[in-house]
Tab-separated table of C-alpha atoms in Angstrom:
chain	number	residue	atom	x	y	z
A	248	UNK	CA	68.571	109.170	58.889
A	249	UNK	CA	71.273	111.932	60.388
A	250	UNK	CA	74.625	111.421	58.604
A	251	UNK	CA	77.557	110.060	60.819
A	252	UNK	CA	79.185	114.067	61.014
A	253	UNK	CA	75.744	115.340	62.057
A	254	UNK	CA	77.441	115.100	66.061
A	255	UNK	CA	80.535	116.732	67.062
A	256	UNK	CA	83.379	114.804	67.477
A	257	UNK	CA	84.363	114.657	70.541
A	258	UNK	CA	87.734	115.576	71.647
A	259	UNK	CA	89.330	115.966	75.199
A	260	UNK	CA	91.884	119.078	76.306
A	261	UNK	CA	94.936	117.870	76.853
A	262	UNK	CA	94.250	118.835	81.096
A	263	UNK	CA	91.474	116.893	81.056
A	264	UNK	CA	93.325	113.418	80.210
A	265	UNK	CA	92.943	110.817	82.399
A	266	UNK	CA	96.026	109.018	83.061
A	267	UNK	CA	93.228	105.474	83.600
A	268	UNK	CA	91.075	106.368	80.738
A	269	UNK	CA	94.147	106.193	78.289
A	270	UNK	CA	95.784	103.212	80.047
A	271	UNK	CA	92.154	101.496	79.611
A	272	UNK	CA	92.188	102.644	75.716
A	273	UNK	CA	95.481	101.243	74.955
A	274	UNK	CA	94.627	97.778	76.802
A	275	UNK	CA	92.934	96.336	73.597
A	276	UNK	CA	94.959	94.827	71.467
A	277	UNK	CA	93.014	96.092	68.149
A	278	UNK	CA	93.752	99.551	70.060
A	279	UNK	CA	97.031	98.976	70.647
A	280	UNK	CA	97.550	98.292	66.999
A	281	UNK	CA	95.386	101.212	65.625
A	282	UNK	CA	98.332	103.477	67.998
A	283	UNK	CA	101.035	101.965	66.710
A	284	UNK	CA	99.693	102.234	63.180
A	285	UNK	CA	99.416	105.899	63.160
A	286	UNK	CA	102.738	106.386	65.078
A	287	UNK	CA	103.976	104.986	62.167
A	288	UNK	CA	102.333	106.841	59.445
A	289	UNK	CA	99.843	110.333	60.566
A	290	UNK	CA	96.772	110.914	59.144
A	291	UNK	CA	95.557	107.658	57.953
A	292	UNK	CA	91.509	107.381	57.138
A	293	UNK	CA	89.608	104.652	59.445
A	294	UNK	CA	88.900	102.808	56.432
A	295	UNK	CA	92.638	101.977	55.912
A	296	UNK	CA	93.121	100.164	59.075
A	297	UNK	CA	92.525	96.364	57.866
A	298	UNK	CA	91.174	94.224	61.159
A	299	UNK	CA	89.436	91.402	61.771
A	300	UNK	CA	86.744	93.089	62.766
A	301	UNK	CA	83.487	94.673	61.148
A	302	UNK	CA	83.142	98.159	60.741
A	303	UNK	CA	81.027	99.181	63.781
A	304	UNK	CA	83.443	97.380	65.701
A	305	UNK	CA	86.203	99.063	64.644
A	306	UNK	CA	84.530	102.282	65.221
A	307	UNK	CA	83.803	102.200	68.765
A	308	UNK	CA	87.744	101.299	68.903
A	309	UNK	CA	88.242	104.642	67.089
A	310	UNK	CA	85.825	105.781	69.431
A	311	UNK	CA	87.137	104.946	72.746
A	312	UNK	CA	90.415	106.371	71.887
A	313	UNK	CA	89.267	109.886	70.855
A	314	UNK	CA	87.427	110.149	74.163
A	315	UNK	CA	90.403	109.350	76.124
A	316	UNK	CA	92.681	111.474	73.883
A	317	UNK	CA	94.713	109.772	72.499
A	318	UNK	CA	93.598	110.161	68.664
A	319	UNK	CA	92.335	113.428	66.757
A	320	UNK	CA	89.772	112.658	64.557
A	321	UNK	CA	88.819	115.093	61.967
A	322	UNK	CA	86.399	114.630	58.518
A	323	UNK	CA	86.911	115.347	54.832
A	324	UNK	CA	84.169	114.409	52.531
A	325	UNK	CA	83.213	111.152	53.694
A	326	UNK	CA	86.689	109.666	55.094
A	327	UNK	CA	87.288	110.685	58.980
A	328	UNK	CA	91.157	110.926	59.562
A	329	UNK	CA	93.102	110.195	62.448
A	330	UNK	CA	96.339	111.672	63.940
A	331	UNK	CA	97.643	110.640	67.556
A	332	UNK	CA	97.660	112.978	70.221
A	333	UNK	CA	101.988	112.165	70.446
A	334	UNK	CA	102.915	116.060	71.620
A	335	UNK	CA	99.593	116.382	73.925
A	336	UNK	CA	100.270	113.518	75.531
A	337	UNK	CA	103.974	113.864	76.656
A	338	UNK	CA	102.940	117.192	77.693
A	339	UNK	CA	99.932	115.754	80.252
A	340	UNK	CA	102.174	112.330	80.723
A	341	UNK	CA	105.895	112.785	79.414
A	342	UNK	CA	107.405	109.181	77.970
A	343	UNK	CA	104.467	107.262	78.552
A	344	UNK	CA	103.292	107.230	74.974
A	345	UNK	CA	107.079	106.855	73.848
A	346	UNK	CA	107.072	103.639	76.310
A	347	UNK	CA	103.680	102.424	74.427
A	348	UNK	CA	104.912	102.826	71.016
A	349	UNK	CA	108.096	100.567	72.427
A	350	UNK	CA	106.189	98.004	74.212
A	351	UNK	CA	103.001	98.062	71.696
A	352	UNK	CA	105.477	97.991	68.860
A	353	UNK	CA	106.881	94.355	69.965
A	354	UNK	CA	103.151	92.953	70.667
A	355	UNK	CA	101.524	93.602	67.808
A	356	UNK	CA	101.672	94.822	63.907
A	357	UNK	CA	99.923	97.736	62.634
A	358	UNK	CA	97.235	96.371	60.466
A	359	UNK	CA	96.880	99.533	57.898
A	360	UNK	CA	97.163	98.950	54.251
A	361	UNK	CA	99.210	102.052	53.914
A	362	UNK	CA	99.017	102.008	50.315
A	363	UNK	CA	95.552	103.275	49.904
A	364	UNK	CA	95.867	105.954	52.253
């Protein structure tokens, strides 16, 4: 069996966002929460991120969110870390990820367990 890093990840340029594919990413509300989560604190490992979800469903929500741009994923050892695309984004869209963060921010909580980051 190929290990998980065996394919690329992949990531977007910043002129190839696509102002519907982000909206669509940031519609979920386990999404949402994921965004608001690393706002909050940068470079947190997927496995931090405490949902009520299993594990294959929370990565296709990293997933969908890479490949619209709006997360960087990147792998060390075995953990894959995640950083949002904040400065990329205000560059392709200016204040719409600000206006997330504000909205997103009174709809849900971040669900990371910071503490074992």
């Amino acid at each position: 069996m190929a290990s998980r890093t065996a394919s690329p990840l992949v990531h977007p340029d910043p002129d190839d966002f696509d102002l519907f594919k982000v909206m669509s990413a940031l519609t979920d509300e386990t999404r949402l929460a994921i965004v608001v989560g690393l706002a909050a604190s940068p470079g947190l490992a997927c496995s931090v991120f405490r949902q009520d979800a299993t594990a294959s469903v929370l990565t296709r929500h990293f997933r969908v969110l890479r490949e619209a741009g709006v997360i960087r994923q990147h792998d060390v050892g075995t953990r894959r870390f995640n950083t949002l695309r904040k400065e990329e984004l205000d560059q392709r869209f200016p204040g719409l990820i600000d206006l997330v963060l504000k909205e997103g921010a009174a709809r849900v909580t971040p669900r990371a367990d910071t503490d074992s980051a």
